[in-house]
C-alpha atoms as one frame of an Amber mdcrd trajectory, in Angstrom:
protein
-136.410-156.050  99.335-133.397-154.767 101.411-131.256-151.447 101.137-129.323
-150.830  98.043-125.552-150.775  98.622-123.528-148.044  97.580-121.186-150.118
  95.555-121.744-153.274  93.079-120.106-156.401  94.646-117.022-158.100  93.605
-117.267-160.920  90.899-117.804-164.439  92.011-116.047-167.048  89.786-118.400
-169.785  91.638-121.215-168.033  90.661-120.234-167.769  86.992-119.352-171.343
  86.965-122.864-172.207  88.446-124.625-170.228  85.884-122.616-171.784  83.111
-123.720-175.516  84.409-127.329-173.820  84.714-127.213-172.810  80.993-126.150
-176.366  79.981-129.177-177.547  81.724-127.152-179.125  84.561-129.280-177.453
  87.610-128.245-180.038  89.872-124.732-179.523  89.453-125.085-175.843  89.762
-127.176-175.861  93.069-124.577-178.022  94.565-121.677-175.807  93.723-123.475
-172.989  95.198-124.495-174.597  98.293-121.108-175.627  99.138-119.712-172.553
  98.571-122.160-170.447 100.255-121.704-172.538 103.306-118.107-170.820 103.362
-119.043-167.603 101.811-122.349-166.395 103.099-121.754-162.844 102.126-121.332
-163.640  98.446-124.367-161.784  96.854-123.597-163.226  93.385-123.722-166.603
  94.656-127.273-165.851  96.550-128.140-164.393  93.139-126.848-167.343  91.157
-128.984-169.499  93.685-132.105-167.642  92.962-131.597-167.918  89.131-131.349
-171.819  89.774-134.657-171.743  91.770-136.217-169.850  89.137-135.525-172.271
  86.433-136.722-175.070  88.400-140.164-173.091  88.957-139.834-172.290  92.441
-140.673-168.527  92.189-141.161-168.122  96.109-137.963-169.586  96.728-136.213
-167.385  93.890-137.793-164.266  95.590-136.247-165.295  99.015-132.919-165.782
  97.630-132.938-162.884  95.194-133.874-160.582  98.074-131.058-161.750 100.055
-128.665-161.073  97.373-130.180-157.713  97.088-129.729-157.041 100.747-125.817
-157.903 100.197-124.982-156.215  97.178-126.162-153.610  94.536-126.237-155.336
  91.257-129.010-154.065  88.850-129.521-157.686  87.666-130.590-158.927  91.071
-133.513-156.517  90.833-134.081-158.119  87.547-134.195-161.677  88.884-136.138
-160.740  91.912-138.642-158.586  89.667-139.548-161.633  87.368-139.823-164.131
  90.386-142.236-161.564  91.944-144.177-161.363  88.571-144.281-165.285  88.276
-145.891-165.153  91.725-148.462-162.483  90.664-147.190-159.731  92.445-147.249
-157.368  89.609-146.704-154.061  91.266-143.802-155.117  93.139-142.293-156.592
  90.122-142.641-153.350  88.468-141.005-151.662  91.502-138.134-154.024  91.234
-137.498-153.754  87.444-138.060-150.051  87.524-134.606-149.973  89.875-132.965
-151.626  86.861-134.538-149.532  84.239-133.461-146.503  85.915-129.929-147.898
  86.754-128.954-149.419  83.476-131.284-147.781  80.917-129.044-149.614  78.047
-129.518-153.073  79.254-132.228-154.495  76.892-133.245-157.280  79.432-134.569
-154.528  81.763-136.663-153.590  78.874-137.882-156.884  77.991-138.791-157.845
  81.912-140.710-154.400  82.082-142.487-155.443  78.984-143.487-158.531  80.628
-144.798-156.293  83.497-146.861-153.902  81.315-148.320-156.559  79.555-149.584
-158.553  82.399-150.797-155.316  83.660-152.596-154.922  80.494-150.736-151.664
  79.749-150.214-152.905  75.721-148.847-149.774  74.448-146.272-149.603  77.260
-145.130-153.022  76.811-144.915-152.596  73.192-142.705-149.449  73.652-140.412
-151.319  76.001-139.725-154.045  73.441-139.069-151.647  71.025-136.612-149.936
  72.959-134.937-153.352  73.614-134.757-153.796  69.857-133.256-150.336  69.615
-130.672-150.973  71.809-129.744-154.549  70.161-130.906-154.113  66.443-129.003
-157.063  65.275-129.765-159.434  68.007-132.261-162.265  66.678-134.066-162.601
  69.886-135.109-159.079  70.122-137.090-159.073  66.996-138.668-162.478  68.070
-139.502-161.517  71.316-141.405-158.327  69.631-142.932-160.736  67.065-144.365
-163.198  69.461-145.831-160.231  71.901-147.656-158.842  68.587-148.905-162.121
  67.601-150.339-162.646  71.184-152.364-159.471  70.738-153.911-160.236  67.396
-151.431-158.410  65.168-150.517-161.113  62.794-149.369-159.333  60.070-147.541
-156.740  62.008-145.890-159.707  63.993-144.930-161.401  60.430-143.116-158.479
  59.311-140.840-158.268  62.467-140.281-162.238  62.309-139.491-161.856  58.846
-136.551-159.611  59.868-135.327-161.808  62.580-134.667-164.525  59.696-132.625
-162.065  57.928-130.107-161.840  60.865-129.915-165.673  61.140-131.444-167.666
  58.368-130.467-171.058  60.043-132.085-170.488  63.372-134.800-172.909  63.954
-136.484-171.299  66.515-136.630-168.224  64.341-138.415-170.400  61.389-140.823
-171.903  63.668-141.894-168.671  65.051-142.322-166.893  61.472-144.359-170.143
  60.452-146.606-169.879  63.474-147.112-166.190  62.821-148.046-166.527  59.222
-150.599-169.395  60.077-152.034-167.026  62.728-152.495-164.581  59.753-154.217
-166.801  57.762-151.231-167.626  55.428-150.623-171.227  56.405-149.476-172.185
  52.751-146.762-169.466  53.162-145.596-171.084  56.322-144.831-174.173  54.616
-141.163-173.871  53.964-140.507-172.428  57.490-142.317-175.479  59.109-140.204
-177.695  56.731-136.756-176.593  58.037-138.185-177.194  61.829-139.327-180.569
  60.976-136.396-181.463  59.057-134.252-180.626  61.927-136.366-181.750  64.522
-137.830-185.384  63.082-138.756-186.975  66.353-140.567-183.891  67.321-144.612
-184.610  67.262-145.775-180.795  67.180-142.800-179.755  64.435-144.279-182.671
  62.140-147.933-181.907  62.816-147.322-177.909  62.153-145.430-178.962  58.541
-148.289-181.272  57.759-150.862-178.765  58.280-149.013-176.251  56.307-148.644
-179.078  53.625-152.379-179.714  53.636-152.851-175.852  52.870-150.662-175.964
  49.965-152.941-178.960  48.752-149.867-181.472  48.803-152.079-184.207  50.380
-149.977-187.106  50.166-146.973-185.290  51.796-149.206-183.805  54.492-150.779
-187.295  55.044-147.308-188.561  55.749-146.134-185.802  58.113-149.270-186.032
  60.022-149.322-189.803  60.275-145.470-189.625  61.551-146.464-186.940  64.010
-149.882-189.480  65.332-147.213-192.020  65.773-145.178-190.207  68.087-148.084
-188.650  69.937-151.291-190.566  69.192-153.686-188.497  71.481-153.212-185.124
  70.263-156.632-183.834  68.881-155.756-181.267  66.159-153.034-183.746  64.584
-155.862-186.335  64.167-158.612-183.874  62.945-155.978-182.478  60.336-155.178
-185.842  59.364-159.040-186.728  58.958-159.410-183.581  56.805-156.391-184.809
  54.546-157.977-188.027  53.975-161.387-186.353  53.110-159.758-184.039  50.835
-158.327-187.020  48.776-161.874-189.048  49.099-160.683-191.374  51.594-163.827
-191.105  53.523-163.566-194.412  55.712-160.230-193.310  56.909-161.449-189.824
  57.351-164.273-191.117  59.455-161.929-193.042  61.640-159.494-190.370  62.128
-162.136-187.601  62.987-163.748-190.107  65.129-160.734-190.293  67.095-160.082
-186.650  67.245-163.886-186.109  68.486-163.763-188.965  71.240-160.687-187.110
  72.807-162.410-183.955  72.812-166.381-184.314  72.483-167.271-181.006  73.679
-165.387-179.564  71.108-167.705-177.896  68.672-165.261-178.015  65.589-164.415
-181.622  65.938-168.132-182.515  66.118-168.834-180.402  63.177-166.154-182.138
  61.021-166.844-185.612  62.310-170.614-184.984  61.418-169.397-183.560  58.027
-167.935-187.009  56.820-170.708-188.985  58.322-173.147-186.858  56.146-170.677
-187.777  53.176-170.903-191.410  54.037-174.787-191.205  54.204-174.997-191.510
  57.828-177.489-188.489  58.245-179.136-189.057  61.576-175.712-189.352  63.477
-174.432-186.215  61.478-177.238-184.089  62.366-176.862-185.061  65.851-173.430
-184.090  65.778-174.214-180.450  63.953-176.849-179.921  66.838-174.134-180.568
  69.621-171.915-178.259  67.647-174.318-175.708  67.676-174.902-176.127  71.670
-170.945-176.345  72.264-169.875-173.553  70.041-167.631-171.017  71.889-168.008
-168.409  69.077-170.663-167.004  66.987-168.903-168.064  63.679-168.499-171.658
  65.168-172.028-171.608  65.788-172.892-169.992  62.598-170.814-173.049  60.582
-172.619-175.709  62.533-176.005-174.134  61.676-175.045-173.946  58.048-173.991
-177.630  57.802-177.133-178.510  59.259-178.883-176.400  56.990-177.367-178.276
  53.779-178.321-181.638  55.543-181.906-180.462  55.823-181.773-179.248  51.980
-180.176-182.381  50.916-183.057-184.606  52.503-186.105-182.310  51.023-186.517
-180.491  54.326-186.787-177.167  52.491-188.568-174.644  54.878-186.330-175.614
  57.716-183.285-175.603  55.595-183.718-172.357  54.184-184.359-170.697  57.815
-181.015-172.240  59.086-179.205-171.179  55.736-179.493-167.805  57.008-176.672
-168.420  59.286-174.281-168.016  56.572-174.786-164.321  56.650-172.553-164.740
  60.202-169.764-165.763  58.105-170.216-163.982  54.873-170.396-160.003  54.902
-172.519-158.350  52.211-170.650-156.030  49.872-168.923-153.218  51.609-170.624
-150.495  50.008-173.988-151.808  50.785-173.652-153.272  54.388-175.259-150.240
  56.034-178.555-150.934  53.815-181.358-152.418  55.896-182.219-155.968  54.845
-185.316-156.487  52.909-187.922-158.848  54.528-189.672-160.019  51.213-192.821
-157.670  51.639-194.163-155.955  48.947-192.839-152.398  48.486-191.874-149.361
  46.181-188.508-149.192  47.626-185.650-150.458  45.322-184.365-153.772  46.555
-180.534-154.647  45.904-180.260-158.371  45.212-176.478-159.039  45.197-174.551
-162.418  44.429-172.712-164.132  46.815-170.459-167.243  47.384-169.741-169.032
  43.592-170.892-168.372  39.965-173.017-171.659  40.442-174.907-170.554  43.433
-175.607-167.180  41.556-176.766-168.866  38.439-178.970-171.393  40.529-180.825
-168.572  42.659-181.095-166.327  39.885-184.700-167.896  39.254-185.836-166.381
  42.349-185.729-162.950  40.598-189.208-163.870  38.767-190.677-163.826  42.018
-188.801-160.989  43.599-189.989-158.737  40.764-193.459-158.948  41.902-192.602
-157.566  45.285-190.118-154.557  44.497-188.148-153.078  41.657-184.798-154.656
  41.925-181.229-153.482  41.409-179.073-156.594  40.735-175.522-156.715  41.473
-173.526-159.581  40.059-169.767-160.386  39.431-168.285-158.754  36.382-167.903
-162.130  34.745-171.586-162.410  34.761-172.906-159.326  33.934-173.050-159.610
  30.101-174.946-162.769  30.520-177.828-161.356  33.180-178.076-158.368  30.782
-179.617-160.960  28.170-181.969-162.032  30.989-183.362-158.438  31.540-186.307
-158.523  29.073-187.826-161.315  30.820-188.416-158.889  33.659-190.128-156.084
  31.756-188.014-153.340  33.079-188.436-154.170  36.660-184.605-155.044  37.317
-181.837-153.005  36.453-178.080-154.246  36.552-175.912-151.925  38.904-171.999
-151.702  39.361-170.648-151.788  42.990-170.482-147.983  43.109-174.095-147.725
  42.380-175.221-150.435  44.650-175.572-148.160  47.706-178.302-146.300  45.651
-180.894-148.807  46.673-183.451-148.692  49.661-182.844-151.779  51.252-180.778
-155.134  50.280-181.155-158.828  50.011-178.792-161.761  48.972-180.013-163.828
  46.158-179.224-166.838  48.491-181.863-165.378  51.172-184.528-165.335  48.485
-186.215-168.752  48.957-186.279-167.522  52.803-187.727-164.135  52.763-190.079
-165.126  49.661-191.239-168.289  51.512-190.697-170.458  48.573-189.766-173.587
  50.172-189.354-176.504  47.703-187.541-176.321  44.444-188.606-175.646  41.013
-187.573-175.901  37.750-186.354-172.747  35.743-184.617-172.474  32.230-184.082
-169.824  29.662-183.499-170.782  26.228-182.855-168.707  23.071-181.557-165.545
  24.926-178.020-165.535  24.285-177.323-164.367  20.857-174.968-165.720  18.136
-171.682-167.481  19.003-168.739-165.772  17.066-166.547-168.668  17.829-168.891
-171.288  16.844-166.927-174.916  16.709-166.867-176.465  13.227-169.983-178.423
  13.070-169.136-182.297  12.858-171.507-185.118  11.481-171.578-186.546  14.870
-172.613-185.033  18.625-171.030-181.803  19.740-170.008-182.380  23.439-169.229
-179.669  25.971-166.668-181.220  28.634-165.875-179.862  31.853-163.598-182.253
  34.184-162.465-180.365  37.021-163.380-177.277  39.264-161.187-174.528  40.848
-158.226-175.955  42.023-157.803-173.321  44.686-160.753-174.856  46.459-159.210
-177.350  49.407-161.574-180.313  48.549-161.651-179.689  45.010-159.863-183.066
  44.064-163.110-185.150  45.169-165.258-183.214  42.538-162.582-183.313  39.770
-161.805-185.883  37.488-157.899-186.567  36.780-157.511-185.648  32.971-156.152
-189.503  32.185-159.487-190.974  33.356-160.935-189.307  30.037-159.661-192.081
  27.992-162.614-194.059  29.272-164.785-191.817  27.000-162.442-192.403  23.895
-164.389-195.308  22.820-167.658-193.290  22.016-167.502-192.703  18.119-168.928
-189.878  16.295-168.499-187.106  19.200-166.350-184.343  19.365-165.504-182.555
  22.416-165.344-178.861  23.328-163.529-178.098  26.492-165.736-176.048  28.853
-162.891-175.124  31.134-159.365-173.636  30.719-156.533-176.035  30.336-153.253
-175.189  30.511-151.592-178.266  28.839-154.028-180.311  26.494-151.229-182.756
  26.495-152.468-184.282  29.439-155.913-184.814  28.260-156.061-188.168  26.138
-158.904-187.721  23.933-159.098-184.847  21.355-160.695-181.583  23.018-161.373
-177.978  21.302-160.032-175.562  23.563-162.461-172.844  25.228-162.303-169.387
  23.682-161.404-166.570  26.364-164.277-164.591  27.635-167.122-164.479  30.220
-170.132-166.222  30.900-172.203-164.983  28.080-169.166-165.908  25.632-169.323
-169.638  27.431-173.135-169.619  27.271-173.092-169.007  23.423-170.522-171.867
  22.911-172.493-173.998  25.031-175.789-172.881  22.692-174.007-174.274  19.677
-173.442-177.803  21.506-175.718-180.984  21.449-174.892-181.799  25.022-172.844
-181.216  28.007-170.929-183.688  30.308-169.666-181.825  33.630-168.372-182.266
  37.028-170.310-180.334  39.623-168.935-176.759  38.688-170.701-173.672  37.062
-170.906-175.242  33.882-173.637-177.877  34.940-175.516-174.789  35.985-175.153
-172.842  33.016-176.102-175.721  31.083-179.217-176.519  33.050-180.195-172.600
  33.035-180.242-172.843  29.073-182.149-176.135  29.040-178.822-177.948  27.574
-179.399-181.887  27.645-176.300-182.486  30.455-175.092-185.198  32.474-173.395
-184.134  35.866-170.841-186.537  37.039-171.119-186.224  40.862-168.844-187.242
  43.762-169.879-189.574  45.923-172.062-187.671  49.039-172.398-184.624  46.649
-173.642-181.060  47.274-177.032-180.525  48.786-178.460-179.740  45.598-178.346
-182.901  43.952-179.199-184.877  47.128-182.219-186.665  47.506-184.551-183.932
  48.154-183.979-182.377  44.746-183.821-185.203  42.251-186.529-187.245  40.608
-186.096-190.980  39.575-185.469-191.482  35.657-187.691-193.320  33.676-188.060
-195.845  32.284-187.073-197.592  36.141-183.094-197.928  36.359-182.652-194.845
  34.087-180.458-192.005  35.632-181.928-189.653  38.154-183.119-185.984  37.013
-182.389-182.836  38.678-185.696-180.918  39.835-184.015-177.871  39.584-182.742
-178.213  36.137-184.958-180.941  34.432-182.472-181.082  31.367-179.691-182.325
  33.897-179.353-185.933  34.637-177.184-187.356  37.225-174.406-190.345  37.360
-173.114-190.664  40.659-169.777-192.280  42.145-170.955-195.442  43.958-170.110
-196.110  47.724-166.335-196.020  48.709-164.774-199.291  47.816-161.501-199.482
  49.890-162.221-196.098  51.289-162.150-194.236  48.097-165.060-193.811  45.755
-164.225-194.451  41.831-164.883-192.137  38.819-164.965-195.428  36.520-168.846
-196.126  37.070-169.751-192.512  36.408-167.616-192.177  33.315-168.877-195.658
  31.904-172.553-193.934  32.187-171.285-191.054  30.406-169.959-192.776  27.823
-173.313-195.048  27.550-175.064-191.670  27.511-173.289-190.120  24.955-173.529
-193.516  22.795-177.435-192.965  22.951-177.004-189.199  22.228-175.178-190.393
  19.072-177.876-192.845  18.076-180.729-190.426  18.844-179.373-187.798  16.393
-178.618-190.338  13.849-182.185-191.487  13.899-183.314-188.006  13.592
C-alpha cells in the first residue's frame, strides 16, 4: 500500500473538477481531464485518487486498487485509504480491505464514511454485530442525514430484521419526506415485514415520480393488490408489463389480480406466461396449477402441483404445493389420499402456542385426555365437529374452539355423554395429547364424507323475527372482505334485486351489513351475538340462501333447508366427490356432508368471468318452490 506520508497533500483543482464530472455521471470527461493533467503532473496524489474513483465507478476494481495505491504512495489523505479499502473489498480481499479502512477509522474517527466502509467489511466477514455498531456510529455522527438512516435500515432488512428496519426507514422519511429513494426503501422494508398494504402510499409516490420505471409500477401494483384495489392494481401491473414484458413476478402478480377478480381465462394466460418464463419455480407452478384446477383442467393442475412439490426450495413451499394437491384429491373424491396429503397444512399452521409442546394423538384408543383444537375458519370447524362423534369412542376429549363458537358447542355436549369438555386456552395444556379437528379423518381413518346434522339443540330465539305468512328466508351474500379472494365468492348487494320478484318471502340477513341502503330488497338486520345467537335466529327460519361462508355450514349442521350459491371452481367440499345428483334428473345437486344443502353453481366463465345471474335465477326459482310447498302444507 506504500508508506504513509507525514503531511497531507495539497488540494488539486483538476481532481475536484473531475470528481464533479463523475458525480454528474460524465465519467468519460472526468477520465480525460485527469489523464491530461497527470501527464504533466505525475506527482499529484489527489489526481491519482480521482482516477481510482473513476475506475471504481466503471466497475474496474483491480485498476482502482492500483491507482489508489499510487495515490497512497504519494500522499497521506485518509480518504485515499477509504477508496483503496472499498476497491479491495470489491475484489474479495476482505482482510486487506479491513486494514486499509482501519487507517481511516483511526485517523478520522468523526468521518461517517469510514464507519460505513467498515460496516460493509464487517458484514462481508459475517461479523454482523460489529457491522451494525459501525452503522450506528455513522448515524450518531450525522443524525440529520437521511442517507445514514437509510443505510442502517437496508442493513437490518438484509438480515431479516424487517420490523427494526421499518422503524429506522420511517425516521428517515421524517428528515426529508419528499425523497423518492427513501419512500422506495420504506416501501420495500414494509413489504418484507409482511405489511405490503401499508407500503402502498410510499410505492405510489415512487411510481408517480418514475412513471416509466417498470419496477416502480410493479411494486405499486403489488401493494394495491394487497389493499384489494384490484382495478388499480391491474392497471399498474399492465403498465409495468408493457414496459418489461418478461419480468416473472409482474406477470404472476397480474395473474393473481385477474384471479381475484374472477377473470380466470386472463389469469390463466398471465400465470402461464410467468410459469413458462421460469418453469422450475415452485410457486409459479403452484399458482398456475391453482387457476387450472379452478378451470376444471385437473390433470394438468395435478401435474403442476407434483412438479411444485419437487422443485420447492423451502419446506413451506413444498407444504403449500402438497396442500393444493390434497384439495384436488378431496374435490375429486380421492379422500384417503387427500387426507394424508392434507396433513401438510400443519407445516404452515402451528398449533395454539400453549399446546405446541403436547405430543400428537395418533387416533388409537387411550385413557389419556386428547385436546381437539379448531384451526382455520369457523366453517372448517363446524364441518369437522362431526368427527368428535368418532373421537369420543377412542378417548376422553377436551375441546378448544374460538370464543364465538363456545356457547354453540356447549349445546352439543349432551350428545357426547360426558366424554367431551370445553376448555379455555389457559386450560388446554392440561390435556395429555393433541390433535387438530381437521386431522381427525386422517388419524381415525375415516376416508369418505358422511352426513351429520343436529336438530333442536339450540334453545329459544330471544330475537325471533316477526313471522310473516310467507317464507322466512335467511340470506348471506358476502364472505369476509379481509380474505384476498373474497370477491369471487361474494355477490355484490345490487345483484340481489334478482330475488325481488319472489312473492311472499321475508328476508333475514345472516351477516352484518354496515349499509342496508345498498341492498335493493327489504332485509331484516342480523342481531348482534355469537354463533349460538345466529343458530337461534336460523332455527326460526324456513330456509337459508348463502354463498360459501360459515353460514352454509351452520345451516347444514342444523338440517335447515339451504341453497348454496357457489362460485365457479368452488371449494373442495362442494366438488364432485362430495355431491350427489339431484332427483328428479336435472334437479340441483345435494351435498353429501349436509343433505339439507343444495347447490346452484356459477356456469363456466363467459368472456373470462363467471356470472352470478344463473345461480340467482336458480335461487329465485328455489324460493318460489319453497313458497308453493309451504302454502300447500
